Short mmCIF file of C-alpha atoms and ligand atoms in Angstrom, two decimals:
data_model
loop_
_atom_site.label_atom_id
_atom_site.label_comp_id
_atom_site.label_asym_id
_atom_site.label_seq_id
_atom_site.Cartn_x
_atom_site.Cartn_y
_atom_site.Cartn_z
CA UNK C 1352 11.77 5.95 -12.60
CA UNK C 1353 8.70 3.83 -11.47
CA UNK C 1354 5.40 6.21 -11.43
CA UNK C 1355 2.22 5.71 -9.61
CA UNK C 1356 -1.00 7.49 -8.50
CA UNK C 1357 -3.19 6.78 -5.43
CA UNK C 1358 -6.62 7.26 -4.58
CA UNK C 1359 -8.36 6.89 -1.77
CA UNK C 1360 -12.03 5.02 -1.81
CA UNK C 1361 -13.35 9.01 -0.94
CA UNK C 1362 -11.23 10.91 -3.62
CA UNK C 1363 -11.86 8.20 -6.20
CA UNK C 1364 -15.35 8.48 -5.42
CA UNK C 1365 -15.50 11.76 -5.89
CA UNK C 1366 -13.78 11.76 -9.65
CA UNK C 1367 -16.16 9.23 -10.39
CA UNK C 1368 -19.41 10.69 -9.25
CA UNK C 1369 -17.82 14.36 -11.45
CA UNK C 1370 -17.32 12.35 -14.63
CA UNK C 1371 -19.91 9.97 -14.05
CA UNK C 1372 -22.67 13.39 -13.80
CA UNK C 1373 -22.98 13.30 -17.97
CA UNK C 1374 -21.65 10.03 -19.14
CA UNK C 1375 -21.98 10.26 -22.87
CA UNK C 1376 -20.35 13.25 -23.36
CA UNK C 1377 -16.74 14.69 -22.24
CA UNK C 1378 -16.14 16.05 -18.98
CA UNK C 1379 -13.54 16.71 -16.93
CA UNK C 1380 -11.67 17.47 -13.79
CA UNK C 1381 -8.70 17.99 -11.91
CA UNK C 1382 -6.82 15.63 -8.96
CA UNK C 1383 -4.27 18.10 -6.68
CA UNK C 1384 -2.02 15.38 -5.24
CA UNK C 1385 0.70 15.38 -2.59
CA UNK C 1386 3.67 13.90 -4.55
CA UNK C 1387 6.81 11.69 -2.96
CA UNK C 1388 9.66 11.23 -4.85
CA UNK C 1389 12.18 8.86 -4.20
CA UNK C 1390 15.68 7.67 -6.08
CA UNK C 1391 13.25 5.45 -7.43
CA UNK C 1392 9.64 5.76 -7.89
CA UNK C 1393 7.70 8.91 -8.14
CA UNK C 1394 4.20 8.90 -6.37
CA UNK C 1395 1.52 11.25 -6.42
CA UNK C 1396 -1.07 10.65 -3.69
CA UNK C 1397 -4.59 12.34 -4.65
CA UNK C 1398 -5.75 14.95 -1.59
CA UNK C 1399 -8.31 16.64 -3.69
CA UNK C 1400 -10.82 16.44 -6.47
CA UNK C 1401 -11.59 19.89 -8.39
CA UNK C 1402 -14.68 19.71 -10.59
CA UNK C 1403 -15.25 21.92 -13.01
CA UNK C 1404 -18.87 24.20 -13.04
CA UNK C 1405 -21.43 23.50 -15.79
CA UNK C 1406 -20.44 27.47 -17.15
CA UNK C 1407 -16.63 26.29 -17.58
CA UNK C 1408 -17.76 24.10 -19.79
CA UNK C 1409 -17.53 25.70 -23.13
CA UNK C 1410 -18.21 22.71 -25.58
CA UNK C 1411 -19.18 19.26 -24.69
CA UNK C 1412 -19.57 16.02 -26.96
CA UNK C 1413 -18.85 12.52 -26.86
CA UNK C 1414 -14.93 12.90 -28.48
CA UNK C 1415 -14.09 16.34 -27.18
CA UNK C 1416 -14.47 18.86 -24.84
CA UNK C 1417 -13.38 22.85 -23.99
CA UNK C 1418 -13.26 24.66 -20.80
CA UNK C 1419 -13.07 27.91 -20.13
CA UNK C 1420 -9.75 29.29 -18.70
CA UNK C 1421 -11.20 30.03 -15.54
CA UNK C 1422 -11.42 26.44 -14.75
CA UNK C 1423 -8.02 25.85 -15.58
CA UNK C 1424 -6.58 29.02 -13.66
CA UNK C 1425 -8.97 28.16 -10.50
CA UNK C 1426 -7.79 24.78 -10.21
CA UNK C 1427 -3.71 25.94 -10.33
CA UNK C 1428 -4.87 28.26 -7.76
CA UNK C 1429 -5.62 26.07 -5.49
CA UNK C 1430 -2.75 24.09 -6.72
CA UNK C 1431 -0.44 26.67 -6.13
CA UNK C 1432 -1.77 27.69 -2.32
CA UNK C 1433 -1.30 23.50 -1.51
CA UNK C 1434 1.79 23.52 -3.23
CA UNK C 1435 0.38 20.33 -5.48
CA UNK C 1436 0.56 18.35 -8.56
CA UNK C 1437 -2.28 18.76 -10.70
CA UNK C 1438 -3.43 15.87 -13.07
CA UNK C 1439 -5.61 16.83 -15.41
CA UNK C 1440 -8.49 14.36 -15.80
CA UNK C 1441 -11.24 14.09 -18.74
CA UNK C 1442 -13.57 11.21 -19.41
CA UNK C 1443 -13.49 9.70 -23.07
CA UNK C 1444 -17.63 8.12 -23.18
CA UNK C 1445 -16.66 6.82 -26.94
CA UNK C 1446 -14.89 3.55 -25.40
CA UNK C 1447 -11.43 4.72 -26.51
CA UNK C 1448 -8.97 3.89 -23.44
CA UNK C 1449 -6.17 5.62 -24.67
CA UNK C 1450 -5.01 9.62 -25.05
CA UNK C 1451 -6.23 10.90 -28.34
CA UNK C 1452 -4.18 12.36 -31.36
CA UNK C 1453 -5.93 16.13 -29.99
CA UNK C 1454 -4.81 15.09 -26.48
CA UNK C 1455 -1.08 14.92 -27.38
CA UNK C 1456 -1.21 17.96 -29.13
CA UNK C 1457 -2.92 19.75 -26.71
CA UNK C 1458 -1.91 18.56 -23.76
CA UNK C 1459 1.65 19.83 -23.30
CA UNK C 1460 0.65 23.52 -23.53
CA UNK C 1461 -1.64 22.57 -20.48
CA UNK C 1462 1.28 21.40 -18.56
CA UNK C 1463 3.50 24.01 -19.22
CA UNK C 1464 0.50 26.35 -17.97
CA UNK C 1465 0.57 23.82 -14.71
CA UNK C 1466 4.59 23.98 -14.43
CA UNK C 1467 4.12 28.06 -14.72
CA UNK C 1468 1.66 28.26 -12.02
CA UNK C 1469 3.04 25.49 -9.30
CA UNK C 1470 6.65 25.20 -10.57
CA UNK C 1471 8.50 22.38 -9.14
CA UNK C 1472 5.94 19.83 -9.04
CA UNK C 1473 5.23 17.23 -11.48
CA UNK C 1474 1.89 17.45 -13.48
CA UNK C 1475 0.23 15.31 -15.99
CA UNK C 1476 -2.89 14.05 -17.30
CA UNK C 1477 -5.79 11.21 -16.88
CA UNK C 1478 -7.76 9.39 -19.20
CA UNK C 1479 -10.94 7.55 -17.48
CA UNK C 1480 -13.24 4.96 -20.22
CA UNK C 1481 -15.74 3.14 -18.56
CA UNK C 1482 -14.35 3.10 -15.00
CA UNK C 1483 -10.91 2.19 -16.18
CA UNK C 1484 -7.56 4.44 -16.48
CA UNK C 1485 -4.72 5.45 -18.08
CA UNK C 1486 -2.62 8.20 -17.12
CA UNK C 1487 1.06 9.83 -17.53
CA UNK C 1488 2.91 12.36 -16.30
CA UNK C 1489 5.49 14.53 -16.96
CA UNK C 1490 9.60 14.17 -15.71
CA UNK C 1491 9.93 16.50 -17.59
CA UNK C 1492 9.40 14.07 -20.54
CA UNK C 1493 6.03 12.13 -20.32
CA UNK C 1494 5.98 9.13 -19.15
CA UNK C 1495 2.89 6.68 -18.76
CA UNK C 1496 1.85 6.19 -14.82
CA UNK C 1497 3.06 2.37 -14.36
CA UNK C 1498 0.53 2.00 -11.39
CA UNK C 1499 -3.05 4.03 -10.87
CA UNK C 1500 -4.76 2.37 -7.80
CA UNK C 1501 -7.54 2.98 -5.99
CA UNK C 1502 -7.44 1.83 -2.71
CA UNK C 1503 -10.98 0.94 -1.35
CA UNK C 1504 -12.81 -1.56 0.21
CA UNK C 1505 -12.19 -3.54 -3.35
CA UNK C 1506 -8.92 -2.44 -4.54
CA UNK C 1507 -8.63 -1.19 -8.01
CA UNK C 1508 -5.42 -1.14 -9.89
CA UNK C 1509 -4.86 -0.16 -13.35
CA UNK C 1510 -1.71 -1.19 -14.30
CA UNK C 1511 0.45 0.37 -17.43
CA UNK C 1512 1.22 -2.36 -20.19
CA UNK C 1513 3.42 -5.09 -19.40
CA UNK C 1514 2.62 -9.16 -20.38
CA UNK C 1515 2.20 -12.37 -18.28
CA UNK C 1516 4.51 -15.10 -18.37
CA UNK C 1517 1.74 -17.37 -19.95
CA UNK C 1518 3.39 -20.51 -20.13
CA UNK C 1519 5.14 -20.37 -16.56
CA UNK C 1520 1.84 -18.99 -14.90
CA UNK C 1521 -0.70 -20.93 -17.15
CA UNK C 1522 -2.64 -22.43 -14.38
CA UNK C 1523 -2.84 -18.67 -12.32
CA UNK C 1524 -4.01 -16.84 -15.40
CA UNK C 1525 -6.72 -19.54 -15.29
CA UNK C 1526 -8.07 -17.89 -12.39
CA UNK C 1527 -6.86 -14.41 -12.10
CA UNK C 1528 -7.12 -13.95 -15.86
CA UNK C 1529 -4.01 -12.47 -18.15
CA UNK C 1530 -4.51 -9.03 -17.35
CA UNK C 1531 -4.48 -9.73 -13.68
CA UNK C 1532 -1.19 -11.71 -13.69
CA UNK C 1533 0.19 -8.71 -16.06
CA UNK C 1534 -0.79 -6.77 -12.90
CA UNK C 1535 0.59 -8.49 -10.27
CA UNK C 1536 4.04 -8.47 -12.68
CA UNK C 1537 3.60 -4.80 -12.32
CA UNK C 1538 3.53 -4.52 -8.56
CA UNK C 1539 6.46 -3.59 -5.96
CA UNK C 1540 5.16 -5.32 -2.30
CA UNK C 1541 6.70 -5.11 0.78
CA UNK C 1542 7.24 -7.71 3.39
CA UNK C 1543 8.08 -6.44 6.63
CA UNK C 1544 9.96 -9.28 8.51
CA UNK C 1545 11.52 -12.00 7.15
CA UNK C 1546 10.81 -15.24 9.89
CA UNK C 1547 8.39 -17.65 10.12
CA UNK C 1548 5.23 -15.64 8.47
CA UNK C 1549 7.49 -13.01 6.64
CA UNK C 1550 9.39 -15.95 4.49
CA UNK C 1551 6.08 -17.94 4.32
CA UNK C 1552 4.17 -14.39 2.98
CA UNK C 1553 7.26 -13.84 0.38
CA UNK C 1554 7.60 -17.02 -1.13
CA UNK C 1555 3.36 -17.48 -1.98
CA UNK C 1556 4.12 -13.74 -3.38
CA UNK C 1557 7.05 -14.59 -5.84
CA UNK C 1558 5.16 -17.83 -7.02
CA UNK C 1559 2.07 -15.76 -7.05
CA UNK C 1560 4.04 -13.94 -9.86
CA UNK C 1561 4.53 -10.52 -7.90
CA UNK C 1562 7.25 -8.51 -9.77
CA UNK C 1563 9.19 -6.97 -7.18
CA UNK C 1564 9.71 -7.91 -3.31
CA UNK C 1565 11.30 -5.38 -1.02
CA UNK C 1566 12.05 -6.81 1.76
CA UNK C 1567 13.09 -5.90 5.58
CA UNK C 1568 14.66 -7.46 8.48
CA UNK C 1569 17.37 -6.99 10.24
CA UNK C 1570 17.47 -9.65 12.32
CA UNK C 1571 19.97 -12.69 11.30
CA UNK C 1572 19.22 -16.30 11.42
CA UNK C 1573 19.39 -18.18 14.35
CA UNK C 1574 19.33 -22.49 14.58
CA UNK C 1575 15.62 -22.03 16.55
CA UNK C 1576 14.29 -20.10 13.29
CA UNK C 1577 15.39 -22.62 10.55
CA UNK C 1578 11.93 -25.01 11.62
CA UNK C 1579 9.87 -22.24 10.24
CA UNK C 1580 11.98 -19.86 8.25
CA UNK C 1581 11.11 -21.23 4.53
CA UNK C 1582 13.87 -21.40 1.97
CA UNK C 1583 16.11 -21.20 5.30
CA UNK C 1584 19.05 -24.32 6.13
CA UNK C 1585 21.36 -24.79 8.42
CA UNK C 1586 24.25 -24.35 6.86
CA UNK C 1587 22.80 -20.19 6.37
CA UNK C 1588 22.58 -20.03 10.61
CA UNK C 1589 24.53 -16.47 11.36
CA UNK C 1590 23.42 -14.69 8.04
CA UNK C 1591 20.99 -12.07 7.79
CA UNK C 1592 17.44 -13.53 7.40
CA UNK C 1593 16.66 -10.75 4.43
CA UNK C 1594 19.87 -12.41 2.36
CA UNK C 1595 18.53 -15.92 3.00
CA UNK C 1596 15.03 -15.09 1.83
CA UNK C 1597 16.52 -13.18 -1.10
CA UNK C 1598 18.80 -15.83 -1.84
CA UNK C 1599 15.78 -18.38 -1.86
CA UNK C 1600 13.47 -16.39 -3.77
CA UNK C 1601 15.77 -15.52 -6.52
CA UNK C 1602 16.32 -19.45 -6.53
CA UNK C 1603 12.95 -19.96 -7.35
CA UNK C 1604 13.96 -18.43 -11.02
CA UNK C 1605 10.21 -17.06 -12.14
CA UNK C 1606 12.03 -14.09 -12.13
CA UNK C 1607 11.09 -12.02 -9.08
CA UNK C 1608 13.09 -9.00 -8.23
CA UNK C 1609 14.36 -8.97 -4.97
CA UNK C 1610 15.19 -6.26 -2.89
CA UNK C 1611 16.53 -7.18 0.38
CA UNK C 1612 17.35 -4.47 2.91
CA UNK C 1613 19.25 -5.29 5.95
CA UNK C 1614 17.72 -2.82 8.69
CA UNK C 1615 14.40 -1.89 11.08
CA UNK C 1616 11.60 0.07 9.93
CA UNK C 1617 12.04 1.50 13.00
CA UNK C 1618 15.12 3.49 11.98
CA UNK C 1619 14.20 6.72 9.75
CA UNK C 1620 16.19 5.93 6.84
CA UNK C 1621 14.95 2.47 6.63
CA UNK C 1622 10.78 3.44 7.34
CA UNK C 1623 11.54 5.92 4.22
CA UNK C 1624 12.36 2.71 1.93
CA UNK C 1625 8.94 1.59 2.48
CA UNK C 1626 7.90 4.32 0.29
CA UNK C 1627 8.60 2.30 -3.11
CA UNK C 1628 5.88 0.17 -2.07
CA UNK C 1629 2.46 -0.32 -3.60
CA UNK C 1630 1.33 -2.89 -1.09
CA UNK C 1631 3.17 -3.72 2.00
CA UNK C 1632 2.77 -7.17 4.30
CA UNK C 1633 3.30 -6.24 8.08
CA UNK C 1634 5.24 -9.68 9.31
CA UNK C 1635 6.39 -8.35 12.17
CA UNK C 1636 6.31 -9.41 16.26
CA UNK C 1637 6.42 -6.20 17.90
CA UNK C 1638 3.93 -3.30 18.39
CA UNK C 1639 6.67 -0.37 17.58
CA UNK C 1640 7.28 -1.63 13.79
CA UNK C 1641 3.17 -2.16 13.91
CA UNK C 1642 2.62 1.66 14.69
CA UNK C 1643 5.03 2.73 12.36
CA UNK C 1644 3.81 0.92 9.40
CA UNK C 1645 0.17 1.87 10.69
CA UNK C 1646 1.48 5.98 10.38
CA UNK C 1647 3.32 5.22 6.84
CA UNK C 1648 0.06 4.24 5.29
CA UNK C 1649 -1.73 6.99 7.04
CA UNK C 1650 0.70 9.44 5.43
CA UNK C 1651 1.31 7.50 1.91
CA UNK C 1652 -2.10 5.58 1.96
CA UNK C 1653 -0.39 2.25 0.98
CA UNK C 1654 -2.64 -0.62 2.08
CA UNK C 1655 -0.94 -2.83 4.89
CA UNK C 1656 -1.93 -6.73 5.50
CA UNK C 1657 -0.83 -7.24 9.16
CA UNK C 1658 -0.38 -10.64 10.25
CA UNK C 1659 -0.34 -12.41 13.87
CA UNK C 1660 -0.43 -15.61 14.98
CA UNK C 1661 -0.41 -16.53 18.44
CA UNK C 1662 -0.05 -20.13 20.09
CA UNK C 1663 -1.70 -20.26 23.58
CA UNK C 1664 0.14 -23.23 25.46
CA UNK C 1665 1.22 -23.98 28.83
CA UNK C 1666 3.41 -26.62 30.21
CA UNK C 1667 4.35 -27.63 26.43
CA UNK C 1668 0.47 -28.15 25.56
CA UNK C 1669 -1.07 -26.36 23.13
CA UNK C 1670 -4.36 -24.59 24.22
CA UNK C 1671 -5.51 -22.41 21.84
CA UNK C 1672 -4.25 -21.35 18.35
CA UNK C 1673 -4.78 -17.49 16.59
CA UNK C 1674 -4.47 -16.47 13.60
CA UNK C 1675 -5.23 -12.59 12.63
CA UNK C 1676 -4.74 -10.62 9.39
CA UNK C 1677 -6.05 -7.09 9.47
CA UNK C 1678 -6.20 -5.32 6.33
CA UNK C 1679 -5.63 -1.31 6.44
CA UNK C 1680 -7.16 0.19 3.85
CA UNK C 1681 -7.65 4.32 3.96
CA UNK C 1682 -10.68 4.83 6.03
CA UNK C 1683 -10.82 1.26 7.78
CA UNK C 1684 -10.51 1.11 11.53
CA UNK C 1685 -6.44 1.00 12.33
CA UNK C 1686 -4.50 -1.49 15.00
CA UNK C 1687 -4.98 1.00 18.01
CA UNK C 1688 -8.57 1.55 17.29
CA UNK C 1689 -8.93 -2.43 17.52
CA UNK C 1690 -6.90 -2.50 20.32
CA UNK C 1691 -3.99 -4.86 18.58
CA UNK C 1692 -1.74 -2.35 19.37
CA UNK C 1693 -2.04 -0.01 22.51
CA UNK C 1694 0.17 2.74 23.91
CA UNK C 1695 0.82 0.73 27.50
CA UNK C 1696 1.87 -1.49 24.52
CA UNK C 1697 4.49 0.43 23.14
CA UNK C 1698 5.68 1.85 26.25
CA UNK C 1699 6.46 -1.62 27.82
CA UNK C 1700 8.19 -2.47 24.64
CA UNK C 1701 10.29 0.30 24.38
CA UNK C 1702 11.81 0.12 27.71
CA UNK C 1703 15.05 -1.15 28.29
CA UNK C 1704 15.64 -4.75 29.66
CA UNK C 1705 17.15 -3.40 33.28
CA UNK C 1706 14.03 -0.96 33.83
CA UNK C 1707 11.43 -3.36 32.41
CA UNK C 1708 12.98 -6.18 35.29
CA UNK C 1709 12.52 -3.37 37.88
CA UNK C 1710 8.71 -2.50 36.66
CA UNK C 1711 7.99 -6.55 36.83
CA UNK C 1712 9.56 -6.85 40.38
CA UNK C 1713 7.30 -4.02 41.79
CA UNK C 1714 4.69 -5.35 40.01
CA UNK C 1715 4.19 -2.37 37.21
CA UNK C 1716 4.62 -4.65 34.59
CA UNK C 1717 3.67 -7.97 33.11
CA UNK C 1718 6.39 -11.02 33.34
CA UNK C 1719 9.04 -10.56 31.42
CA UNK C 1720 8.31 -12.44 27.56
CA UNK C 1721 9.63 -15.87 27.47
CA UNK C 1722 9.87 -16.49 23.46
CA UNK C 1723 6.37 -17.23 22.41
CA UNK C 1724 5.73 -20.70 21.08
CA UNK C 1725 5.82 -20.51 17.14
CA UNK C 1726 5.25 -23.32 14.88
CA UNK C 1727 5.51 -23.57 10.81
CA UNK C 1728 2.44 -24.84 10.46
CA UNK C 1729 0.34 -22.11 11.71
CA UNK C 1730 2.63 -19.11 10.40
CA UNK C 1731 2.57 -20.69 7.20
CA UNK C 1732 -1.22 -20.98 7.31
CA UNK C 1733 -1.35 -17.36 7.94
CA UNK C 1734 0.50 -16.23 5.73
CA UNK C 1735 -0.97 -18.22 3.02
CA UNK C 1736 -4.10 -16.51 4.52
CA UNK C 1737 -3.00 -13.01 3.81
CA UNK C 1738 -1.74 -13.96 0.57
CA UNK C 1739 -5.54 -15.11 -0.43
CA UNK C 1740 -6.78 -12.19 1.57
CA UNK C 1741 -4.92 -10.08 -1.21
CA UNK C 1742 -5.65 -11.70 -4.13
CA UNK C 1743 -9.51 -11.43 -2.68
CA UNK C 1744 -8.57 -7.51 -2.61
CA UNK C 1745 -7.63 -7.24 -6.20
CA UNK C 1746 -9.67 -9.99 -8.18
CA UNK C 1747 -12.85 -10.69 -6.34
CA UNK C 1748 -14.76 -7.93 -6.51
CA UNK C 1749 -16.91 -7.15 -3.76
CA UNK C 1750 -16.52 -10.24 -1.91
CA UNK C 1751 -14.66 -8.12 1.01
CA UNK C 1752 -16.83 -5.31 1.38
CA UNK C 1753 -19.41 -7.36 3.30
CA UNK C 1754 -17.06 -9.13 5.35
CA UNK C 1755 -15.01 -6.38 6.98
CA UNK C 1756 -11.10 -5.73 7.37
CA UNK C 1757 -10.00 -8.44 9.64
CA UNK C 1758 -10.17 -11.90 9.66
CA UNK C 1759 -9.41 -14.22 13.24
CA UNK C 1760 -9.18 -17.57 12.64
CA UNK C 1761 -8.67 -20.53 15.58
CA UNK C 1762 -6.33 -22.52 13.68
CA UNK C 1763 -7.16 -25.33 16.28
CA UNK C 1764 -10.47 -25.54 15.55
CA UNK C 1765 -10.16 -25.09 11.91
CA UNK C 1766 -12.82 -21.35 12.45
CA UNK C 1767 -12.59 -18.26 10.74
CA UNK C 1768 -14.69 -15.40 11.25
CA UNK C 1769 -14.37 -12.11 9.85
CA UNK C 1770 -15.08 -8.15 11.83
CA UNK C 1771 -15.26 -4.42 10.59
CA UNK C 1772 -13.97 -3.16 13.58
CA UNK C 1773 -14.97 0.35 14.85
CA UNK C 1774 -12.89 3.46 14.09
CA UNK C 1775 -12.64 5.61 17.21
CA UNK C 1776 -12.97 9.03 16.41
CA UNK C 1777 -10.13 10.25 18.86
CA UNK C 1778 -7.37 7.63 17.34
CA UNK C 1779 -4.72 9.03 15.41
CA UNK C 1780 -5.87 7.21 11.88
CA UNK C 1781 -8.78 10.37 12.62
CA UNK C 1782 -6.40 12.59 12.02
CA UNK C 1783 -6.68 14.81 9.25
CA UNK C 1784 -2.75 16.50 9.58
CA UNK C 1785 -1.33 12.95 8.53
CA UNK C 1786 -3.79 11.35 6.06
CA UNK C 1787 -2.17 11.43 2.46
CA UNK C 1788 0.32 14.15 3.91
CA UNK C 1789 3.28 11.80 2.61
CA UNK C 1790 6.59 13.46 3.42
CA UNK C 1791 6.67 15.36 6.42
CA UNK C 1792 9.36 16.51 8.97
CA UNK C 1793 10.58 14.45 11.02
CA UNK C 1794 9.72 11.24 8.60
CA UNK C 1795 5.88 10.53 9.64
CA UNK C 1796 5.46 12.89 12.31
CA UNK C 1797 7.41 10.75 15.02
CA UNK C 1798 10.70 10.89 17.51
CA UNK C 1799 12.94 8.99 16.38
CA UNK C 1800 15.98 7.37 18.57
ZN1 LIG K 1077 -9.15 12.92 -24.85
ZN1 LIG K 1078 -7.38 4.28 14.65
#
């Protein structure tokens, strides 16, 4: 079973400002996380950094450390009230990025304490050297965390150990570096939607040398698609477009595993796959499978790369062409807050055909949509975009934080200019029920059909 552990840029913060307070000797702390389990991954989403006071500290040097059991039973109090997983996190200041010979045989008495205390959980333990991590947890055997990201303004991901490809990826690893290749080997992304900026965003991922691709649509391929629909031919018209992209990437042969599910995010069962995900790409048309993806990564704090391109044209002459890829990371402004998505929005969507005519004859609503112009070129560009937009995320650090979340290009005019948006402090993405909840009844707090 696939393991991971998620910070947000506060709770991150927060463990590294408590370890950071002596940095040559030991000190540690405790994360009470919301865990998600799935038949595949486990994930344990941090809600909560415990310190522990200067007087639980019975002995402190640079290779070893003892608290007082105080510390220990306040934190699995608080633990136990939450009804959390509790990692227990110390700092190693001698350089050595691994858990010692001490910490293996000390450790499982700890999380036997843990499983006494807040039974039914899954606990484990956190090594941080020099701003790096390494972490495992226990099911009931331990297990080293595969994935430990934090998920700022810069995302940081510390992946378990795994090795590049270095003769297939050679001239990547030139620029990302062998460790961040190993990485990207590591990762499970979605891509939601599988047409023209969906197949575009999947294929730069698979070459990019992204281990595993889930992927959703369940829309099937139609003759108008195939101009923009990579990997897509004719001869695949009537099959789903998540098989065709499948079949295409796994073509490719760098060894990509693809998951392809046939179905919409906006049906329960299939919004509760996106779970798996470290990373998800939103490559969608509509505003309901927006707002849903926009509440999953409230609740499960996965970082979503929302894409939309839009063609301006009348009588068959282009005008004006858009290009947008919003980046939600926890804390950053959402889609209703920058008014991508809107409830009038939603509510015109979700209307049936016969009801929406009525509206538009009375003059409630606007014309009914034509099919919107779409052309490879520009949802290719995009997604190419969001693709670079990601790698920006993980390897170049701090070269988003000045820039902000979103980034609007005029693909006519060859522009790109880059906003932080405003969070509005009545939206939904302010409220504290949802963030890092992750499973909650009904799935995400909505109604579904
Ligand atoms: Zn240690
Ligand atoms: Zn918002």
């Amino acid at each position: 079973m696939r393991s991971s552990l998620v910070f947000s840029d506060a709770t991150a913060r927060s463990l590294h400002e408590a370890l950071q307070a002596a940095p040559f000797v030991e000190r540690a702390a405790f994360l009470l996380c919301t865990e998600v389990r799935t038949d595949r991954s486990c994930k344990l989403i941090v809600n909560q950094v415990v310190s522990v006071r200067p007087e639980d500290y019975l002995r402190q040097h640079t290779a070893g450390m003892s608290l007082a059991s105080p510390a220990y039973t306040s934190a699995a109090k608080i633990a136990r009230d939450a009804g959390s997983s509790i990692i227990f996190v110390h700092s190693h200041p001698s350089g050595a990025l691994y858990f010692s010979d001490q910490d293996d045989r000390e450790e499982p008495k700890l999380i036997e304490f843990f499983k006494a205390r807040v039974p039914g959980r899954t606990h484990g333990a956190l090594v941080v050297c020099d701003g790096c991590m390494v972490g495992r947890i226990y099911m009931p055997e331990p297990a080293a965390l595969d994935v430990i990201a934090e998920w700022g303004a810069q995302w940081k991901v510390h992946a378990g150990a795994s090795v590049a490809k270095q003769d297939i990826f050679d001239r990547s690893i030139r620029a990302i570096g062998r460790d961040g290749q190993a990485l990207l080997g590591q990762l499970v992304i979605g891509v939601v939607g599988a047409g023209g900026t969906g197949s575009a965003a999947a294929q730069v991922l698979a070459r990019l040398g992204v281990g595993t691709l889930r992927l959703f649509d369940d829309d099937k391929l139609e003759d108008t698609n195939v101009p923009r629909v990579l990997g897509a031919t004719m001869g695949q018209v009537g099959q789903a477009k998540v098989r065709v992209l499948e079949e295409h990437l796994r073509s490719i042969g760098l060894g990509t595993i693809v998951d392809a599910v046939e179905g919409s995010i906006c049906r329960q069962d299939v919004a509760a796959m996106l779970r798996d995900c470290d990373v998800i790409f939103s490559c969608v048309d509509k505003e309901m499978p927006r707002s849903i993806l926009m509440a999953h990564h409230l609740h499960y704090l996965t970082p979503v790369i929302d894409l939309g391109v839009k063609i301006e044209a009348s009588q068959q002459s282009i005008k004006e062409v858009w290009g947008r890829i919003t980046t939600m990371t926890p804390g950053s402004p959402c889609l209703f807050c920058r008014g991508r998505i809107s409830a009038e929005g939603l509510r015109l969507e979700a209307m049936r055909l016969d009801e929406r005519s009525a509206q538009v004859r009375q003059g409630y609503a606007p014309e009914l949509d034509e099919p919107a112009p779409a052309v490879v070129a520009y949802t290719s560009a995009v997604a190419s975009m969001a693709a670079a937009e990601f790698l920006a995320r993980l390897f170049l650090p701090g070269a988003r934080k000045s820039l902000g979340d979103e980034s609007l290009m005029r693909l006519d005019l060859g522009t790109v200019r880059s906003n932080s948006g405003t969070r509005r402090a009545n939206c939904i993405c302010a409220n504290d029920v949802s963030f890092a909840a992750g499973d909650v009844l009904p799935h995400l707090g909505l109604s579904w059909g």
